[in-house]
Short mmCIF file of C-alpha atoms and ligand atoms in Angstrom, two decimals:
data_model
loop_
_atom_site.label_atom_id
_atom_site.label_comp_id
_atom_site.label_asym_id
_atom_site.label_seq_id
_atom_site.Cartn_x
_atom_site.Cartn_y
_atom_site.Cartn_z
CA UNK A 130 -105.04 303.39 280.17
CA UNK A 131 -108.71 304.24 280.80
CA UNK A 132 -110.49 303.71 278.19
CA UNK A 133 -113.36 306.20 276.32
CA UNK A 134 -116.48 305.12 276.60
CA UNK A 135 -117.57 303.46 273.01
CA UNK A 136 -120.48 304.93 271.90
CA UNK A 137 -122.36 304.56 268.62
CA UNK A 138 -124.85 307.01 266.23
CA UNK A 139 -123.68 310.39 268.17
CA UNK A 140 -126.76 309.60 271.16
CA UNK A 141 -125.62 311.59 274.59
CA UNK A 142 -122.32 313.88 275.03
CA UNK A 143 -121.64 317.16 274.06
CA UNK A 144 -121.07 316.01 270.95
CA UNK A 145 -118.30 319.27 270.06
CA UNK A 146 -116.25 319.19 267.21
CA UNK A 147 -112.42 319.32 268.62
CA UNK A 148 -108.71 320.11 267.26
CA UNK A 149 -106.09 319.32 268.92
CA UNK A 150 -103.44 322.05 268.42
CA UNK A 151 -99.90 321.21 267.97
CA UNK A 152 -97.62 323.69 269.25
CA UNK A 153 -93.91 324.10 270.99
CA UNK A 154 -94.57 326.25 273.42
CA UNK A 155 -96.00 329.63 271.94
CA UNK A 156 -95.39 328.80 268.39
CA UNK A 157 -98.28 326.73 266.73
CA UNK A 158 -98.45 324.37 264.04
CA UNK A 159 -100.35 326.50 261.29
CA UNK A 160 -102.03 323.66 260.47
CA UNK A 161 -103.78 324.03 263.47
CA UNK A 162 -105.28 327.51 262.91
CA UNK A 163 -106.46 326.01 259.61
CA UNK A 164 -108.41 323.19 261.41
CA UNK A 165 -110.15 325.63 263.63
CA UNK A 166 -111.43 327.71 260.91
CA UNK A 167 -112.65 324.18 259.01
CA UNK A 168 -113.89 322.85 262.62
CA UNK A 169 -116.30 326.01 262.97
CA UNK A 170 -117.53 325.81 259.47
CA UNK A 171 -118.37 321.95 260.42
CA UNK A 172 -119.78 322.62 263.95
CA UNK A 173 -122.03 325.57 262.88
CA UNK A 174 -123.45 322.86 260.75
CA UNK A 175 -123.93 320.34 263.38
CA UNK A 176 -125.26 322.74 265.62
CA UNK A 177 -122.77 322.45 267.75
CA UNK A 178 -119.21 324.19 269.63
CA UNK A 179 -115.77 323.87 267.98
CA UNK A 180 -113.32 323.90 270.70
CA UNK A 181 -109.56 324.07 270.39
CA UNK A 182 -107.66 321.50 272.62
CA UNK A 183 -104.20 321.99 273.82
CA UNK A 184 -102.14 319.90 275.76
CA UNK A 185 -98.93 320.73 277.89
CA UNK A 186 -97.41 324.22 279.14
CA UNK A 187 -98.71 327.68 277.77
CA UNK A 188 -102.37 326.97 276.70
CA UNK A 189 -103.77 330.16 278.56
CA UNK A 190 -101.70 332.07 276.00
CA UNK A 191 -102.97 330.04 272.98
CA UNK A 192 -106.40 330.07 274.19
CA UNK A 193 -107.09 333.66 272.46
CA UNK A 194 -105.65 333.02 269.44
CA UNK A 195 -107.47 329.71 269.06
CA UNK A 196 -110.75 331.48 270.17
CA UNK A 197 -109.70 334.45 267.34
CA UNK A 198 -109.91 332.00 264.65
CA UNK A 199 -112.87 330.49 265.61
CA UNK A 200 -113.11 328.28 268.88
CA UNK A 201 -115.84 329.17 271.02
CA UNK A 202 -113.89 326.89 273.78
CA UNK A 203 -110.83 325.94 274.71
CA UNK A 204 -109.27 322.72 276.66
CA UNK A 205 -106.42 323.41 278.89
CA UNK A 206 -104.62 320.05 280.06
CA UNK A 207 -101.26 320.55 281.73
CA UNK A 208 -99.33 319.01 284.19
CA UNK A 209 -95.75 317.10 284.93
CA UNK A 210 -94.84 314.65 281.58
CA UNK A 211 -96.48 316.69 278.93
CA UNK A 212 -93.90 318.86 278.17
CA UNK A 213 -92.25 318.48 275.57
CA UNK A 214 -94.51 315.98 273.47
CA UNK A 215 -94.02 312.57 274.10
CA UNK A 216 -96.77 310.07 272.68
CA UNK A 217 -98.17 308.45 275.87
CA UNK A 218 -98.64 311.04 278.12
CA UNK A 219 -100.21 313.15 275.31
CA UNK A 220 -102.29 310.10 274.62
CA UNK A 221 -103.80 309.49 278.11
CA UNK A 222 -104.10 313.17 278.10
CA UNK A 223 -106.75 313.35 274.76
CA UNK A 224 -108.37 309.98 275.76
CA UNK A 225 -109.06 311.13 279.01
CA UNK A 226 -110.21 314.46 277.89
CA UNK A 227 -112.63 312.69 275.39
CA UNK A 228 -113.91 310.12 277.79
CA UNK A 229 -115.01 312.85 279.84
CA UNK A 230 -116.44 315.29 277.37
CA UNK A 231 -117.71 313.35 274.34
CA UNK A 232 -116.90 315.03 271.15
CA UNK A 233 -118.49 313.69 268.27
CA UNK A 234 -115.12 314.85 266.10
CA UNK A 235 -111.74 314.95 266.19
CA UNK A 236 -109.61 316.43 263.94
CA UNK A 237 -105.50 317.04 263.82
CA UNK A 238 -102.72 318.21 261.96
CA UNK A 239 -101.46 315.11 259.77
CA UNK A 240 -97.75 316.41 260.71
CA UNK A 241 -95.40 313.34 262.48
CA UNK A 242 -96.82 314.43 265.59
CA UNK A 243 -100.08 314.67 264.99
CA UNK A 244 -100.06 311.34 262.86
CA UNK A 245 -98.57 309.79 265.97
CA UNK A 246 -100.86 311.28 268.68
CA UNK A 247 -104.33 310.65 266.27
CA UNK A 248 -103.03 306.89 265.54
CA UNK A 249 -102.70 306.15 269.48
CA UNK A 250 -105.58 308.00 270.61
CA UNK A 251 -108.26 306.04 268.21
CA UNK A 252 -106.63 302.67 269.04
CA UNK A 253 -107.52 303.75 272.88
CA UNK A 254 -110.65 305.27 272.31
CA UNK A 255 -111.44 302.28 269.46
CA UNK A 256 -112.26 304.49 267.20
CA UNK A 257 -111.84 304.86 263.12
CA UNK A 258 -109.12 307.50 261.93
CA UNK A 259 -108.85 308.25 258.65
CA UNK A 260 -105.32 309.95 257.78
CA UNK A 261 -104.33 312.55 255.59
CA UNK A 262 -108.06 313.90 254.65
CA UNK A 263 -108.10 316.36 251.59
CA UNK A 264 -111.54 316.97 252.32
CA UNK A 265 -114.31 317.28 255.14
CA UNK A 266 -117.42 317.96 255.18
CA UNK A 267 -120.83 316.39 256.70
CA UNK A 268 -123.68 314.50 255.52
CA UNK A 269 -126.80 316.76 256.10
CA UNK A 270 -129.33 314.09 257.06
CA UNK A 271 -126.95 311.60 258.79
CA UNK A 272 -124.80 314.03 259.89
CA UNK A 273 -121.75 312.26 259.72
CA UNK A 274 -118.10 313.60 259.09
CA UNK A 275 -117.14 312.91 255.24
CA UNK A 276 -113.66 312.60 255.16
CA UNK A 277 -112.09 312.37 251.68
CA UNK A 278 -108.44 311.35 250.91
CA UNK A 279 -106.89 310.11 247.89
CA UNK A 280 -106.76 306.35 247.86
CA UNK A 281 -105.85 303.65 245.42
CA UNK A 282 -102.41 305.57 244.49
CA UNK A 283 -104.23 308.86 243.58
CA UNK A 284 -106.22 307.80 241.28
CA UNK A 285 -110.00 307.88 243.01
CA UNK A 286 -111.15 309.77 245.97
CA UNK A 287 -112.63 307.86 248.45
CA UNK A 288 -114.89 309.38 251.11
CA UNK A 289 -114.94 307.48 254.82
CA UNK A 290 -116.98 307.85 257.38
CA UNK A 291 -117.04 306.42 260.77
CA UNK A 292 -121.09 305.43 261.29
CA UNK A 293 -120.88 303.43 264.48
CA UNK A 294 -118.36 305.00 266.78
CA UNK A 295 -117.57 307.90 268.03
CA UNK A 296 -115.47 310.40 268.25
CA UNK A 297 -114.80 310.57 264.17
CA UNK A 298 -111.08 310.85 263.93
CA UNK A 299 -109.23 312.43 261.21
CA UNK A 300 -105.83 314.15 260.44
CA UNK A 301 -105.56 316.56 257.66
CA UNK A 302 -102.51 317.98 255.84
CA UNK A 303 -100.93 321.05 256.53
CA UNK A 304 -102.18 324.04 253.81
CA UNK A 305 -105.55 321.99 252.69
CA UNK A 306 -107.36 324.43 253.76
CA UNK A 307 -106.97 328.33 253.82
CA UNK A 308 -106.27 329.74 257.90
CA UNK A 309 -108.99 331.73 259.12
CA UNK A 310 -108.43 335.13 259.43
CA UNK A 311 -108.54 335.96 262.91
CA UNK A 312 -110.78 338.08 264.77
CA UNK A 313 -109.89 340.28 268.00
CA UNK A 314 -111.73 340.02 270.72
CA UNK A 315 -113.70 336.39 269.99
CA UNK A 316 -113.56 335.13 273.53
CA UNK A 317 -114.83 331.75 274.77
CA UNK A 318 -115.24 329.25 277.71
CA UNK A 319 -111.69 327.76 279.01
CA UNK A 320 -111.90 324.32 280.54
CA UNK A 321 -108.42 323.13 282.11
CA UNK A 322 -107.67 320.04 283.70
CA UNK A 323 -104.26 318.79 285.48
CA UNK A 324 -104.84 315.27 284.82
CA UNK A 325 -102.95 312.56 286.92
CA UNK A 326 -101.57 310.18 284.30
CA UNK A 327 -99.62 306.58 284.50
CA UNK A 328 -96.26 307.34 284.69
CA UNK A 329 -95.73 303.43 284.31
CA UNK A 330 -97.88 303.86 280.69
CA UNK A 331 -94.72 306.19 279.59
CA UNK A 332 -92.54 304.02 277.69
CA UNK A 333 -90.72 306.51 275.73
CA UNK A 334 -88.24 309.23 277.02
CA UNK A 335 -86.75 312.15 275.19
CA UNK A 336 -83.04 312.80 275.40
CA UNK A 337 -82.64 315.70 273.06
CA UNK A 338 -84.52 318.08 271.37
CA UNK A 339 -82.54 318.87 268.24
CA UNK A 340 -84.71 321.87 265.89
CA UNK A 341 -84.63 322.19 262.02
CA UNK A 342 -81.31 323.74 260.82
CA UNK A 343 -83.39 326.87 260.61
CA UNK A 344 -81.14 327.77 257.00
CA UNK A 345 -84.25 326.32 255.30
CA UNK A 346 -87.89 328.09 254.52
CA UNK A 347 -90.49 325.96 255.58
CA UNK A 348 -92.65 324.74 252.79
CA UNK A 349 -95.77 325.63 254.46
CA UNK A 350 -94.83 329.84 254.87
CA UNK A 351 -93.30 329.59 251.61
CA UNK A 352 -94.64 332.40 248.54
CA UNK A 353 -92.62 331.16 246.26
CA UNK A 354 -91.43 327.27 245.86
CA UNK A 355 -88.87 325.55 243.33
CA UNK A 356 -89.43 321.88 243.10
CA UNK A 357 -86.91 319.89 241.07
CA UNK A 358 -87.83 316.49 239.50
CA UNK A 359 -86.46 313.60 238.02
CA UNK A 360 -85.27 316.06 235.21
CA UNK A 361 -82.44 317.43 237.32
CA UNK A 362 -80.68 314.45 236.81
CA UNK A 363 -77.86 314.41 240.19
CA UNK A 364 -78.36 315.54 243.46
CA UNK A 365 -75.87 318.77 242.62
CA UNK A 366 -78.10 319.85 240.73
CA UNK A 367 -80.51 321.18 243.16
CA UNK A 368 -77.87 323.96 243.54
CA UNK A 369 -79.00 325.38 240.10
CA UNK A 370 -82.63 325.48 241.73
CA UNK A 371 -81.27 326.83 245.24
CA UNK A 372 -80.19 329.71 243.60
CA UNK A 373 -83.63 330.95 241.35
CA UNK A 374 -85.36 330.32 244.99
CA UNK A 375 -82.84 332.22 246.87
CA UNK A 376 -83.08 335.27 244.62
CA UNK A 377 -87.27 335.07 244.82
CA UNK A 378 -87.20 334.60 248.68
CA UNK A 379 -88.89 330.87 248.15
CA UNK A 380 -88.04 327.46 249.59
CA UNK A 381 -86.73 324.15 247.46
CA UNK A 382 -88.95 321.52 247.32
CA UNK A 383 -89.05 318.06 244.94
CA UNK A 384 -90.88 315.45 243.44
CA UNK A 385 -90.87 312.18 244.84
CA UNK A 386 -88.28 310.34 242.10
CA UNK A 387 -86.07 312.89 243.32
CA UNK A 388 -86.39 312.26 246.92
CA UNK A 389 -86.14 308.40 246.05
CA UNK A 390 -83.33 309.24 244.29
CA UNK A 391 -81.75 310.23 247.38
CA UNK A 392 -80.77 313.99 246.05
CA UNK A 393 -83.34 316.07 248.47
CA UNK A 394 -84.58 315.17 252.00
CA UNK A 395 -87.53 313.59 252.35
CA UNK A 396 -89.23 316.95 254.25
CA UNK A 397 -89.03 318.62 250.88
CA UNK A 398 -91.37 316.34 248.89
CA UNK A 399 -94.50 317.50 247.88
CA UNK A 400 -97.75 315.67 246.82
CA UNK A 401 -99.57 312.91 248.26
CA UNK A 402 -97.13 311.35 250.23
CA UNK A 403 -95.16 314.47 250.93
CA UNK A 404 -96.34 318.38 251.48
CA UNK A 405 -99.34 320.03 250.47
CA UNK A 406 -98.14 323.48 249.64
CA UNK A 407 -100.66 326.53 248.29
CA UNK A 408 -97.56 329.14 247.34
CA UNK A 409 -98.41 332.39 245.58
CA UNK A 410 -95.56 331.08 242.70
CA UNK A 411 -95.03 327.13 242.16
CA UNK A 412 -91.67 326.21 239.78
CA UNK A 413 -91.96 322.73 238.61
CA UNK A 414 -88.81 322.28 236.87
CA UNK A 415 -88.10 318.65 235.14
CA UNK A 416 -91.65 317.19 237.00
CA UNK A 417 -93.55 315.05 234.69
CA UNK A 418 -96.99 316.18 236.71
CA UNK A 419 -98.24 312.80 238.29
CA UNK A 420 -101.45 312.03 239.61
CA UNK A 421 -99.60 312.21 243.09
CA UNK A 422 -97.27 315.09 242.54
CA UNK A 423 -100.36 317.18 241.36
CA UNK A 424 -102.18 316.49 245.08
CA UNK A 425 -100.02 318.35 246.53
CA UNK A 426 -99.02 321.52 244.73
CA UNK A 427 -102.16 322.53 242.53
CA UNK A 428 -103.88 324.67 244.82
CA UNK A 429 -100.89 327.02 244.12
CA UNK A 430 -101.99 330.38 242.64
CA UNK A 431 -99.93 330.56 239.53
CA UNK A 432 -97.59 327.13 238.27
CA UNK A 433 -94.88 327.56 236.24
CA UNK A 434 -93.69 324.29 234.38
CA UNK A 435 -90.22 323.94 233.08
CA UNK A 436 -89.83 320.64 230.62
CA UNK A 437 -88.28 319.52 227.43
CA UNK A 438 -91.60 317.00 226.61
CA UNK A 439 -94.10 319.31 225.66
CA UNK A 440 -96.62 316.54 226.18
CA UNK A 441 -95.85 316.29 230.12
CA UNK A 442 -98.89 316.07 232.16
CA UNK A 443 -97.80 319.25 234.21
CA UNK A 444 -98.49 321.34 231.55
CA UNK A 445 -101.91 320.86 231.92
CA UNK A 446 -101.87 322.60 235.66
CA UNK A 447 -99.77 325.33 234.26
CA UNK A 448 -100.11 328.61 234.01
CA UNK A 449 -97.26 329.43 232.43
CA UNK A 450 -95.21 326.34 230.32
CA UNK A 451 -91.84 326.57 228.85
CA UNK A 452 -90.98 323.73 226.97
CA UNK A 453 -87.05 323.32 227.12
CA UNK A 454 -84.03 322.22 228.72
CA UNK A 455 -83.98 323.15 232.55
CA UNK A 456 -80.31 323.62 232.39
CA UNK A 457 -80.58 326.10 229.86
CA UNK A 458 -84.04 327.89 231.19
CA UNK A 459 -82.96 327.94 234.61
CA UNK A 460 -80.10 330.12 234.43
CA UNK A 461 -82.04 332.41 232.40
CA UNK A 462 -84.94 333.16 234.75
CA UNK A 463 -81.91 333.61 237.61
CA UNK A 464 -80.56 336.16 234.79
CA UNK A 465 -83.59 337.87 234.47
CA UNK A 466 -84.76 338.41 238.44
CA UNK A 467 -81.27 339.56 239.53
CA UNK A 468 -81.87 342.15 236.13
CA UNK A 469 -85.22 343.05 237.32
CA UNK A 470 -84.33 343.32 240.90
CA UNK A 471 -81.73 345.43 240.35
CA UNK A 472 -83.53 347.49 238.74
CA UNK A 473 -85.94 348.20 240.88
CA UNK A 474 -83.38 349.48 243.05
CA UNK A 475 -82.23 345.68 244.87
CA UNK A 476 -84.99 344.95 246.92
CA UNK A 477 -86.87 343.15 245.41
CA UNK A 478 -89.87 344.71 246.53
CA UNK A 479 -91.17 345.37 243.15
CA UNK A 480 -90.68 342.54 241.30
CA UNK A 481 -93.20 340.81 239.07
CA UNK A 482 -92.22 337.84 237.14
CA UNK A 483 -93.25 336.85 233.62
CA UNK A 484 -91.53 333.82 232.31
CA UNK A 485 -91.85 332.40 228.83
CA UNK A 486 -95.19 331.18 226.94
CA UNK A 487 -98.50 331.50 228.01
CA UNK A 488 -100.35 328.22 227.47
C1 FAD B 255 -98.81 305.71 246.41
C2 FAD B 255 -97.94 306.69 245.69
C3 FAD B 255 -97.67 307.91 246.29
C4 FAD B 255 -96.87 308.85 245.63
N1 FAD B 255 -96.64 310.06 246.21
C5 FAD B 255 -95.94 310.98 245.54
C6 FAD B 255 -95.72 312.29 246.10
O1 FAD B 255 -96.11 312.59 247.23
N2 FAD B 255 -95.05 313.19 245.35
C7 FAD B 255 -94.58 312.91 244.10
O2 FAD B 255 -93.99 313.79 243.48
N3 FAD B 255 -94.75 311.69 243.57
C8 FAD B 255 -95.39 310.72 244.27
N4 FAD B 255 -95.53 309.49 243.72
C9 FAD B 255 -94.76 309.17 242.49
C10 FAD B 255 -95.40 309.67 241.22
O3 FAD B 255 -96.31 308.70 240.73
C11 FAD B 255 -94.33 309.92 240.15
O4 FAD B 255 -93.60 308.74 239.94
C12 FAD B 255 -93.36 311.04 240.50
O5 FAD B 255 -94.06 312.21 240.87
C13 FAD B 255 -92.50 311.33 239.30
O6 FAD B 255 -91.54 312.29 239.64
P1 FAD B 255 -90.93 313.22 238.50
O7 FAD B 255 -92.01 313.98 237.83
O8 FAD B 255 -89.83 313.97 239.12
O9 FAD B 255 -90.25 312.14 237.53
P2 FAD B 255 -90.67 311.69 236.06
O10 FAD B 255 -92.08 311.27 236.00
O11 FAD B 255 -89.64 310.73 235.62
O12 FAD B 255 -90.55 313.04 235.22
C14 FAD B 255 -89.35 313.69 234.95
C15 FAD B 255 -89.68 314.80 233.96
O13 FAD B 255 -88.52 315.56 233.72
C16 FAD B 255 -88.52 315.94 232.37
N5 FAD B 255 -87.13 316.25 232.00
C17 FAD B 255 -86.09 315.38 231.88
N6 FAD B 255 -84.97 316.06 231.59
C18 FAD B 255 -85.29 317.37 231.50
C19 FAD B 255 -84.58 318.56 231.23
N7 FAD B 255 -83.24 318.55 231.00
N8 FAD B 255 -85.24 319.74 231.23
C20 FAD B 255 -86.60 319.78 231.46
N9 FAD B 255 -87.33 318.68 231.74
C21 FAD B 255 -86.69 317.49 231.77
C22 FAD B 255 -89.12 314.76 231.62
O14 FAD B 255 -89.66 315.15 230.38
C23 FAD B 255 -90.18 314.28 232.62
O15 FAD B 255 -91.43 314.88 232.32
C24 FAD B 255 -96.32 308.54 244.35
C25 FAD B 255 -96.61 307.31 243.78
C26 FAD B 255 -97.40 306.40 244.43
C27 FAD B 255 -97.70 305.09 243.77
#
């Protein structure tokens, strides 16, 4: 594979600030829309473009969108091997793109693909990446990207930064930061390229494409999630939880004892090694509130904690604490909303939630 060529200090290029935007035909990756709107705020401070890359078919459709939300340009690449995703055509695809254009930044989704296609493309481009950034910003007299991610289990924040080559990698997880509202009518430059790649490079090949049950809310959309810890005590108990998000319209999610535990896929963990959800309504029900946990649910606008120690960390991030036995408070709160909503006539619609003692 051709190789970018290594530059250091940002001299020559164009020097734009790029996202790569993950997406199955029309349907993108939100976490993409949330990297534009972060990649503008970062280029207007560079002085420079943010540009919206995006690989295999349909990127003319995509292209207004991604200039909506704050591209001012957009990379096309398509051609035979890059649909659907497969690591090493997508690869050669980015490198190539990059060797040619010279962005100073980088930036993707830290979902499995993008954590796949950002770990390839810096080897190839010898590059740094750092993954699963909680934070980005840049230093105003080096002007460097500052990427921070937890490190050291959770415990410290540690902010990176890639002085001596370029592009500046980094993935970021899905719902760090807020997606840009988008604006009709934003246009911008397209720039597409068929580029010939080395079918002999391609050492994977897809045999099926098998999609989420689709039974399951997505963490990320979710307004209202029920996370189960440790505190639930068997895997059958999730059904308890199942039911109190069912009747709120939310999603299940769970600490990561409980995923260790083997009662809860892995997909539904949240925190630092698992989701980072912003819901309008967060249930932590039998969650201690570690360090790790924490990373990943507290931007949530109101946290309701459900636990029998009334010293548990999570009651600290709570807006609303009940200290008591989830087995008994559960059922209650599924009690009350099926009261409430059928009193306000079984939709739902008007529904407002207030659950035990304020803290
Ligand atoms: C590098 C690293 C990464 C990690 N990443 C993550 C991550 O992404 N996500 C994550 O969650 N963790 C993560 N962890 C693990 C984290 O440190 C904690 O161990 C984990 O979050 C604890 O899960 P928990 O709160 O369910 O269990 P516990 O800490 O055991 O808490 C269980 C809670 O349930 C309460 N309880 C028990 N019975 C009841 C009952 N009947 N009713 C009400 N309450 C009850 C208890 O009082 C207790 O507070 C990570 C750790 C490391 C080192």
């Amino acid at each position: 594979m051709k190789k970018a060529a290594r530059r250091s200090g940002g001299d020559g290029g164009d020097g734009e600030v790029w996202v790569v935007v993950e997406h199955e035909g029309p349907d993108v990756a939100p976490v993409s829309w949330e990297l534009i709107g972060e990649a503008r705020a970062l280029a207007k401070e560079l002085g420079v473009r943010a540009a919206a890359v995006i690989i295999g078919a349909g990127g003319r459709e995509l292209a207004g969108p991604a200039f909506s939300r704050g591209a001012a340009a957009a990379y096309l690449v398509s051609g035979p091997k890059l649909d659907p995703y497969s690591s090493d055509p997508h690869c050669q695809a980015l490198v190539g793109l990059a060797a040619r254009h010279k962005p100073q930044i980088i930036l993707l989704g830290a979902t499995t693909r993008g954590r796949d296609l950002a770990s390839a493309a810096a080897t190839e481009l010898e590059t740094g990446l750092t993954a699963d950034c909680t934070a980005l910003s840049i230093d105003p007299e080096k002007k460097l990207l500052l990427q921070t991610r937890p490190a050291f289990g959770g415990n410290v924040m540690a902010t990176i930064i890639t002085p001596n080559h370029q592009p500046q990698m980094a993935t970021v997880r899905p719902g760090v930061f807020p997606p840009p509202e988008p604006v009709p009518g934003d246009g911008g430059d397209i720039i597409a390229s068929r580029p010939r790649l080395k079918t002999t490079a391609v050492s994977v090949k897809q045999l099926e494409f098998i999609p989420d049950s689709g039974n399951e809310i997505s963490l990320q959309g979710a307004k209202v999630i029920v996370a189960g810890g440790r505190g639930l005590k068997a895997a059958r108990n999730f059904a308890l939880l199942e039911e109190l998000a069912c009747e709120l319209g939310g999603a299940v999610a769970a600490s990561r004892a409980a995923v260790d535990a083997g009662w809860i896929s892995a997909q539904r963990q949240v925190g630092q090694t698992g989701q980072t959800v912003r819901p309008v309504l967060y249930f932590a029900m039998g969650i201690s509130g570690a360090v790790q946990h924490l990373a990943g649910m507290q931007a949530s606008d109101i946290v309701v904690a459900v636990n029998n120690d009334p010293e548990a960390p999570i009651f600290e991030v709570a807006d609303y604490g009940i200290v008591g036995d989830l087995f008994a408070v559960t059922p209650t709160l599924i009690e009350e909303v099926k009261r409430r909503k059928a009193s306000a006539g079984g939709n739902g619609g008007a529904l407002r939630i207030e659950t035990g003692t304020q803290k």
